Amino acid sequence: MNKVFSSSKEAIEDVFDGATIMFGGWGITGNPENLCRVLLEKGTKDIVAISNTPGTLFKGVTRDLGMLVEAKRVKKVYASYHGWNDHFIKQYLAGEIEYECVPQGTLAERIRAAGAGIGGFYTTTGVGTLLGEGKEVKIINGIEHILELPLSADFAFVKAYMGDKEGNLVYRYTAQNFNPEMATAAKVTIAEVENLVEIGEIDPNLVRTPGIYVDRIVKGEYYEKRL
Amino acid sequence: MKKDSRLLSDDQIARRISLEIKDGSYVNLGAGAIPFMVSQFCPVPTMFHIELGILGAGKVAQGADADQDLIGIGRRPILAVPGASCSSSAEAFAMLRGKHFDMAILGALQVSEKGDLANWLRPKFVPQVGGAMDIAPNVGKLLIAMDHVTKYGEPKIVKNCNLPITARKVVKLIFTDMAVIEVTENGLLLKEVAPGFSVEEVQRATEPELKVSDRLCEIRCE
């Protein structure tokens, strides 16, 4: 099975209006910026986005999901905070975009649960707060917990430092963040990598995301150095 | 309104907080200037953790050492210390939620006299919880770094939080630009006062009644 795509544009060809898409990345690091760029060009709209933030503005410019938010292509965001994204904040306060605020650890674990076949899990995070309201409660060892359910997507856009043609991925430092769990939790996982290598070139001991999770892999066309 | 020059700077608060950290501790750093500065000033070997997935966050990286793949919450590039390790977000929060950390340093909008924390939703603004709800209830000791009053002069240490709660009964120590206060079962204990401030001034800026420690002293920042 050939997982390799020769361009980001081809890799996202079947992404549809209204799709639920996970976007890896945290701040300026680990963002699938090429996939975001071509998705913006494609014109896909009514996206339901799952990411740590709705995109980061850095020196006034966004190179991630934020591009899509700015262009009003995103209908709803699941995120742990607003990322100081002015476009998102403005749309939210005007009632133009839906926002489900999820504690970051719960967000990561809901995504992990989806990829790992876990039907639901109990956590103390958010108990007694607005974000815990309406959720099923269970007392475990005398402590109140709330039930959280898995969060999956139609597509996951992940970014890695290196990948081989089997789809095995290696990450660097904090660019890892949400990428490994998101890679497991979508119907179609598309990985963009800085370095695409032949099968056998990555030491199995160093593989962080096994290729079983990755459906499509593409060498990112352009990476902007933000620092 | 001109800022009172007696108020401690973020720098000074961070230095004071760093004196709380024991050699060999595992400490999570929340968002905001002061938590990050604690890692820059801390005089003892400490494994600082940042929720992006780095355990062993070090000094700010300069020039050619700055690596876009290794950043802190404020997006500043940092170095990793010897012995550092990286993880995914789910693993980073498993480590936090699983109660493996000795301490965390977070900011706050309000802290109540029982140690309730409110730090994720300002009135009429966008929700921004980040990792706080996962972190606050699950560390050995939760330290809060914040201004003592809002920019309108209202106390941030209150009888009951009227802003949406992050977690209840979690705060152990509060470090402000005026004072160091411990949350105890018997109420708030004023332990240290910034140079130039009187106990009465600190009390006026605090809603609940403060008990004064019989070992009350000036905040030392070195």
Coordinates of C-alpha atoms in Angstrom, one line a residue:
Chain A
M1 CA 0.0 0.0 0.0
N2 CA 1.5 3.3 -1.0
K3 CA 1.0 5.9 1.7
V4 CA 3.2 8.5 0.1
F5 CA 1.6 11.6 -1.5
S6 CA 3.7 13.9 -3.7
S7 CA 2.0 17.0 -2.5
S8 CA 0.0 18.3 0.5
K9 CA -2.7 19.4 -1.9
E10 CA -3.2 15.8 -3.2
A11 CA -3.1 14.4 0.4
I12 CA -6.2 16.4 1.4
E13 CA -8.1 16.1 -1.8
D14 CA -11.1 14.3 -0.2
V15 CA -11.4 16.5 2.8
F16 CA -15.0 17.7 2.7
D17 CA -17.1 20.6 3.9
G18 CA -18.3 20.0 7.5
A19 CA -15.5 17.5 8.2
T20 CA -14.2 17.1 11.8
I21 CA -10.4 17.6 11.7
M22 CA -7.8 17.3 14.4
F23 CA -4.9 19.7 14.1
G24 CA -1.7 18.8 16.0
G25 CA 0.5 21.6 17.3
W26 CA 1.0 23.8 20.4
G27 CA 1.7 27.4 19.9
I28 CA 4.3 27.8 17.2
T29 CA 5.5 24.3 17.4
G30 CA 4.5 21.0 15.7
N31 CA 1.9 22.6 13.5
P32 CA 0.9 20.8 10.2
E33 CA 1.3 24.2 8.4
N34 CA 1.5 22.9 4.9
L35 CA -1.8 20.9 5.2
C36 CA -3.4 24.0 6.7
R37 CA -2.2 26.1 3.9
V38 CA -3.6 23.9 1.2
L39 CA -6.9 23.4 3.1
L40 CA -7.3 27.1 3.1
E41 CA -6.6 27.2 -0.7
K42 CA -9.0 24.4 -1.3
G43 CA -11.8 26.4 0.2
T44 CA -13.2 23.8 2.6
K45 CA -15.7 25.3 5.1
D46 CA -17.9 24.5 8.1
I47 CA -14.9 22.7 9.6
V48 CA -15.3 21.3 13.1
A49 CA -11.7 21.7 14.5
I50 CA -10.1 19.9 17.4
S51 CA -6.8 21.4 18.6
N52 CA -5.2 22.8 21.7
T53 CA -6.1 26.3 20.5
P54 CA -7.9 27.8 17.5
G55 CA -4.5 28.8 16.1
T56 CA -1.7 31.0 17.4
L57 CA -0.9 34.5 16.3
F58 CA 2.8 35.1 16.4
K59 CA 4.0 38.5 15.4
G60 CA 0.5 39.1 14.1
V61 CA 0.6 36.2 11.7
T62 CA -0.8 32.7 11.9
R63 CA 0.6 29.6 10.2
D64 CA -1.8 26.9 11.5
L65 CA -5.5 26.3 12.1
G66 CA -5.6 30.0 12.8
M67 CA -5.5 30.7 9.0
L68 CA -8.8 28.8 8.6
V69 CA -10.4 30.6 11.6
E70 CA -9.3 33.9 10.2
A71 CA -10.9 33.0 6.8
K72 CA -14.1 32.0 8.6
R73 CA -13.9 28.4 7.4
V74 CA -14.3 26.9 10.9
K75 CA -17.8 26.4 12.4
K76 CA -16.8 24.9 15.8
V77 CA -13.7 24.6 17.8
Y78 CA -12.8 22.1 20.6
A79 CA -9.9 23.6 22.4
S80 CA -8.4 24.2 25.9
Y81 CA -8.0 27.9 25.4
H82 CA -8.2 30.7 22.9
G83 CA -4.5 31.1 22.3
W84 CA -4.8 34.9 22.2
N85 CA -6.1 34.5 18.7
D86 CA -7.8 37.8 18.0
H87 CA -9.8 36.5 15.0
F88 CA -11.2 33.7 17.1
I89 CA -11.9 35.9 20.1
K90 CA -13.8 38.4 17.9
Q91 CA -15.9 35.7 16.2
Y92 CA -16.6 34.0 19.5
L93 CA -17.8 37.2 21.2
A94 CA -20.0 38.0 18.1
G95 CA -21.6 34.5 18.3
E96 CA -20.2 33.5 14.9
I97 CA -18.2 30.5 16.0
E98 CA -19.0 27.7 18.4
Y99 CA -16.5 26.8 21.1
E100 CA -16.3 23.8 23.4
C101 CA -13.7 24.6 26.0
V102 CA -12.1 21.3 27.2
P103 CA -9.4 21.1 29.9
Q104 CA -6.2 20.3 28.1
G105 CA -5.5 17.0 29.9
T106 CA -9.1 15.9 29.3
L107 CA -8.8 16.9 25.7
A108 CA -5.6 14.9 25.2
E109 CA -7.1 11.9 27.1
R110 CA -10.4 11.9 25.1
I111 CA -8.4 11.8 21.9
R112 CA -6.2 9.0 23.2
A113 CA -9.2 7.1 24.3
A114 CA -10.7 7.3 20.9
G115 CA -7.6 5.9 19.3
A116 CA -7.2 3.3 22.0
G117 CA -10.7 1.8 21.9
I118 CA -11.6 3.1 25.4
G119 CA -15.3 3.7 25.7
G120 CA -15.0 6.4 28.3
F121 CA -13.0 7.3 31.4
Y122 CA -13.6 8.9 34.8
T123 CA -11.5 11.9 35.9
T124 CA -11.6 14.5 38.7
T125 CA -10.7 17.2 36.3
G126 CA -13.5 19.8 36.1
V127 CA -15.5 18.3 39.0
G128 CA -17.5 21.1 40.6
T129 CA -16.8 23.5 37.8
L130 CA -18.8 24.9 34.8
L131 CA -17.0 22.4 32.6
G132 CA -18.2 19.5 34.6
E133 CA -21.8 20.5 34.5
G134 CA -24.3 18.0 33.1
K135 CA -21.7 15.2 33.1
E136 CA -22.3 11.8 34.7
V137 CA -20.8 11.6 38.1
K138 CA -19.4 8.5 39.9
I139 CA -17.9 8.3 43.4
I140 CA -14.7 6.3 43.2
N141 CA -12.7 5.7 46.5
G142 CA -14.8 8.5 48.1
I143 CA -13.9 11.0 45.5
E144 CA -16.2 12.5 42.9
H145 CA -15.3 11.8 39.3
I146 CA -17.0 12.8 36.0
L147 CA -17.4 10.6 32.9
E148 CA -15.6 11.8 29.7
L149 CA -16.1 10.2 26.3
P150 CA -13.7 9.7 23.5
L151 CA -13.2 12.4 20.8
S152 CA -12.5 11.2 17.3
A153 CA -12.3 12.9 13.9
D154 CA -12.7 12.3 10.2
F155 CA -9.2 13.5 9.6
A156 CA -6.1 14.2 11.7
F157 CA -3.5 16.6 10.4
V158 CA -0.2 15.8 12.2
K159 CA 3.3 17.1 11.9
A160 CA 6.5 15.2 12.6
Y161 CA 10.2 15.8 12.2
M162 CA 10.8 12.6 10.3
G163 CA 8.7 9.9 8.8
D164 CA 9.4 6.9 6.6
K165 CA 7.3 5.6 3.7
E166 CA 5.6 3.1 6.0
G167 CA 4.3 6.0 8.0
N168 CA 6.4 5.6 11.1
L169 CA 6.9 9.0 12.7
V170 CA 9.6 10.6 14.9
Y171 CA 9.1 13.9 16.7
R172 CA 11.3 16.5 18.3
Y173 CA 10.9 18.0 21.7
T174 CA 7.8 20.1 22.3
A175 CA 6.8 19.8 18.6
Q176 CA 5.4 16.4 19.6
N177 CA 2.5 17.6 21.9
F178 CA -0.9 16.5 20.6
N179 CA 0.4 14.9 17.4
P180 CA 0.9 11.3 18.6
E181 CA -2.5 10.8 20.1
M182 CA -4.3 12.6 17.2
A183 CA -2.6 10.3 14.8
T184 CA -4.4 7.4 16.4
A185 CA -7.9 9.0 16.6
A186 CA -9.1 9.8 13.1
K187 CA -10.5 7.8 10.2
V188 CA -7.8 9.2 8.0
T189 CA -4.5 10.4 9.4
I190 CA -2.4 12.6 7.2
A191 CA 1.2 13.2 8.4
E192 CA 3.4 16.0 7.0
V193 CA 7.0 15.6 7.8
E194 CA 10.2 17.7 7.4
N195 CA 12.2 14.7 6.4
L196 CA 10.7 11.7 4.4
V197 CA 13.0 8.7 4.4
E198 CA 13.0 5.2 3.0
I199 CA 11.5 2.2 4.9
G200 CA 14.2 0.8 7.1
E201 CA 16.0 4.1 7.8
I202 CA 14.4 4.7 11.1
D203 CA 15.5 2.6 14.1
P204 CA 12.4 0.8 15.4
N205 CA 13.4 1.8 18.9
L206 CA 13.0 5.5 17.9
V207 CA 9.6 5.2 16.3
R208 CA 7.1 7.3 18.3
T209 CA 4.0 6.8 16.1
P210 CA 3.9 3.4 14.4
G211 CA 2.9 3.5 10.8
I212 CA -0.2 1.5 11.4
Y213 CA -1.9 4.8 12.5
V214 CA -0.8 6.8 9.5
D215 CA -2.8 6.6 6.3
R216 CA -1.0 9.3 4.2
I217 CA 2.4 10.8 4.5
V218 CA 3.8 13.8 2.6
K219 CA 7.0 15.8 2.8
G220 CA 6.0 19.3 3.8
E221 CA 6.7 21.8 1.0
Y222 CA 7.8 24.7 3.1
Y223 CA 8.6 25.3 6.8
E224 CA 8.9 28.8 8.0
K225 CA 11.4 29.4 10.8
R226 CA 9.5 31.5 13.2
L227 CA 12.3 32.4 15.5
Chain B
M1 CA -2.9 55.5 38.5
K2 CA 0.8 55.3 39.2
K3 CA 1.9 52.0 40.5
D4 CA 3.0 51.9 44.2
S5 CA 6.8 51.5 44.0
R6 CA 6.8 49.3 47.1
L7 CA 5.0 46.5 45.3
L8 CA 7.3 43.6 44.4
S9 CA 8.1 43.1 40.7
D10 CA 7.4 39.8 38.9
D11 CA 11.1 39.2 39.1
Q12 CA 11.1 39.5 42.9
I13 CA 8.0 37.4 43.4
A14 CA 9.6 34.7 41.2
R15 CA 12.8 34.8 43.2
R16 CA 10.9 34.4 46.5
I17 CA 8.9 31.5 45.1
S18 CA 12.1 29.8 44.0
L19 CA 13.2 29.7 47.6
E20 CA 10.3 27.3 48.3
I21 CA 11.6 24.6 46.0
K22 CA 13.6 21.7 47.6
D23 CA 16.6 20.2 45.8
G24 CA 15.5 17.5 43.4
S25 CA 11.8 18.5 43.2
Y26 CA 9.5 17.9 40.2
V27 CA 7.7 21.2 39.6
N28 CA 5.1 22.1 36.9
L29 CA 5.1 25.6 35.6
G30 CA 1.8 27.1 34.6
A31 CA 1.2 29.9 32.1
G32 CA 2.3 33.5 32.9
A33 CA 5.5 35.4 33.4
I34 CA 6.2 34.5 37.0
P35 CA 6.1 30.7 36.8
F36 CA 8.5 30.8 33.9
M37 CA 10.8 33.2 35.7
V38 CA 10.9 30.8 38.7
S39 CA 12.7 28.3 36.5
Q40 CA 15.2 30.9 35.4
F41 CA 16.1 31.9 39.0
C42 CA 15.7 28.7 40.9
P43 CA 19.0 28.1 42.9
V44 CA 18.6 24.3 43.4
P45 CA 18.5 21.5 40.9
T46 CA 14.9 21.0 39.9
M47 CA 13.1 19.2 37.1
F48 CA 10.8 21.8 35.7
H49 CA 7.9 20.6 33.7
I50 CA 5.9 22.4 31.0
E51 CA 2.6 21.0 29.8
L52 CA 3.8 21.0 26.2
G53 CA 5.6 17.8 27.1
I54 CA 9.1 18.7 28.4
L55 CA 10.3 17.5 31.8
G56 CA 13.6 19.3 32.4
A57 CA 12.9 22.8 31.0
G58 CA 16.0 25.0 31.3
K59 CA 17.1 28.5 30.7
V60 CA 15.9 30.7 27.8
A61 CA 17.7 29.8 24.6
Q62 CA 19.6 32.5 22.8
G63 CA 20.6 33.1 19.2
A64 CA 21.7 29.9 17.4
D65 CA 20.6 27.7 20.4
A66 CA 16.9 28.8 19.9
D67 CA 15.0 25.9 18.5
Q68 CA 11.4 26.3 17.3
D69 CA 10.7 22.8 18.4
L70 CA 11.6 23.5 22.0
I71 CA 9.5 26.2 23.5
G72 CA 7.7 27.2 26.7
I73 CA 4.1 28.2 27.2
G74 CA 4.9 31.8 26.4
R75 CA 6.4 30.6 23.1
R76 CA 9.9 31.5 24.2
P77 CA 12.6 29.0 23.1
I78 CA 14.2 27.2 26.0
L79 CA 17.0 24.8 26.5
A80 CA 16.6 21.3 27.9
V81 CA 18.6 20.4 31.0
P82 CA 20.8 17.3 31.2
G83 CA 18.4 14.4 32.1
A84 CA 15.4 16.0 30.4
S85 CA 12.8 13.9 28.6
C86 CA 9.9 14.7 26.2
S87 CA 6.4 13.3 26.0
S88 CA 3.2 13.8 24.1
S89 CA 0.4 15.9 25.6
A90 CA -1.6 12.9 26.8
E91 CA 1.5 11.6 28.6
A92 CA 2.3 15.0 30.1
F93 CA -1.1 15.2 31.6
A94 CA -1.1 11.6 32.7
M95 CA 2.1 12.6 34.7
L96 CA 0.3 15.6 36.1
R97 CA -3.1 14.0 36.8
G98 CA -1.4 10.9 38.2
K99 CA -0.1 13.0 41.1
H100 CA 3.6 12.6 40.3
F101 CA 4.5 16.3 40.9
D102 CA 5.7 17.8 44.1
M103 CA 4.6 21.3 43.2
A104 CA 3.0 23.5 40.6
I105 CA 3.1 27.3 40.2
L106 CA 0.0 28.8 38.6
G107 CA -1.5 32.3 38.3
A108 CA -5.0 33.2 39.5
L109 CA -7.8 35.7 39.1
Q110 CA -9.1 34.9 42.6
V111 CA -8.2 32.7 45.6
S112 CA -10.7 32.1 48.4
E113 CA -9.9 31.7 52.1
K114 CA -10.5 28.0 51.8
G115 CA -8.0 27.7 49.0
D116 CA -10.5 27.6 46.1
L117 CA -8.9 28.7 42.8
A118 CA -10.6 30.7 40.0
N119 CA -8.3 31.4 37.0
W120 CA -10.0 30.5 33.8
L121 CA -12.9 32.7 33.0
R122 CA -13.0 36.5 33.3
P123 CA -16.4 38.1 33.0
K124 CA -17.7 38.5 29.4
F125 CA -14.5 37.0 28.0
V126 CA -13.5 33.8 26.2
P127 CA -13.0 30.6 28.3
Q128 CA -9.4 29.7 28.6
V129 CA -8.8 26.8 30.9
G130 CA -5.6 25.3 29.5
G131 CA -4.2 22.7 31.9
A132 CA -5.2 24.4 35.2
M133 CA -8.1 22.1 36.0
D134 CA -6.0 19.0 35.5
I135 CA -3.0 20.4 37.4
A136 CA -4.5 22.2 40.4
P137 CA -6.0 19.3 42.3
N138 CA -3.2 16.9 41.7
V139 CA 0.1 18.3 42.8
G140 CA 1.7 17.9 46.2
K141 CA 1.7 21.7 46.9
L142 CA 0.0 24.3 44.7
L143 CA 1.6 27.7 44.8
I144 CA -0.2 30.8 43.3
A145 CA 1.7 33.8 42.0
M146 CA -0.5 36.9 41.4
D147 CA -1.0 40.6 42.0
H148 CA -2.6 41.2 45.4
V149 CA -5.4 43.4 43.9
T150 CA -6.9 43.9 40.5
K151 CA -6.1 46.9 38.4
Y152 CA -9.2 48.5 39.9
G153 CA -7.9 48.0 43.4
E154 CA -10.3 45.1 44.3
P155 CA -9.0 42.2 46.5
K156 CA -8.1 39.0 44.6
I157 CA -7.9 37.1 47.9
V158 CA -11.6 36.8 48.7
K159 CA -14.0 35.0 51.1
N160 CA -15.6 33.2 48.3
C161 CA -14.7 33.2 44.6
N162 CA -17.4 34.9 42.5
L163 CA -15.6 34.0 39.3
P164 CA -16.0 30.5 37.8
I165 CA -14.0 27.9 39.8
T166 CA -11.0 26.0 38.5
A167 CA -10.8 23.7 41.5
R168 CA -11.8 23.8 45.2
K169 CA -9.6 23.7 48.3
V170 CA -6.4 23.3 46.3
V171 CA -4.2 26.3 47.0
K172 CA -1.5 26.0 49.7
L173 CA 0.6 29.2 49.4
I174 CA -0.1 32.6 47.8
F175 CA 2.7 34.8 46.7
T176 CA 1.7 38.4 45.8
D177 CA 3.4 41.7 45.2
M178 CA 2.6 42.5 48.8
A179 CA 2.7 39.4 50.9
V180 CA 3.2 35.7 51.4
I181 CA 0.1 34.0 52.7
E182 CA -0.5 30.3 53.7
V183 CA -3.9 28.7 53.3
T184 CA -4.5 26.7 56.5
E185 CA -7.4 24.7 57.9
N186 CA -7.9 27.6 60.3
G187 CA -7.9 30.3 57.7
L188 CA -5.4 32.5 56.0
L189 CA -2.0 33.0 57.7
L190 CA 0.0 36.1 56.8
K191 CA 3.6 35.0 56.9
E192 CA 5.6 37.6 55.1
V193 CA 5.1 41.2 54.1
A194 CA 6.8 43.1 51.3
P195 CA 9.3 45.8 52.5
G196 CA 7.5 49.1 53.3
F197 CA 4.1 47.6 53.8
S198 CA 2.3 47.3 57.1
V199 CA 0.1 44.4 58.2
E200 CA -2.9 46.8 58.2
E201 CA -2.3 47.7 54.5
V202 CA -2.1 44.1 53.5
Q203 CA -5.3 43.4 55.5
R204 CA -7.1 46.3 53.8
A205 CA -6.2 44.8 50.4
T206 CA -7.5 41.3 51.4
E207 CA -11.2 40.5 51.9
P208 CA -11.1 37.7 54.5
E209 CA -9.5 38.2 57.9
L210 CA -5.8 37.4 58.0
K211 CA -4.3 35.7 61.0
V212 CA -0.8 37.1 61.5
S213 CA 2.0 34.6 62.0
D214 CA 4.0 35.1 65.2
R215 CA 7.0 34.7 63.0
L216 CA 6.0 37.4 60.6
C217 CA 8.9 38.8 58.6
E218 CA 9.8 40.8 55.5
I219 CA 9.7 39.0 52.2
R220 CA 13.2 38.1 51.2
C221 CA 13.9 37.7 47.6
E222 CA 17.4 36.2 47.6

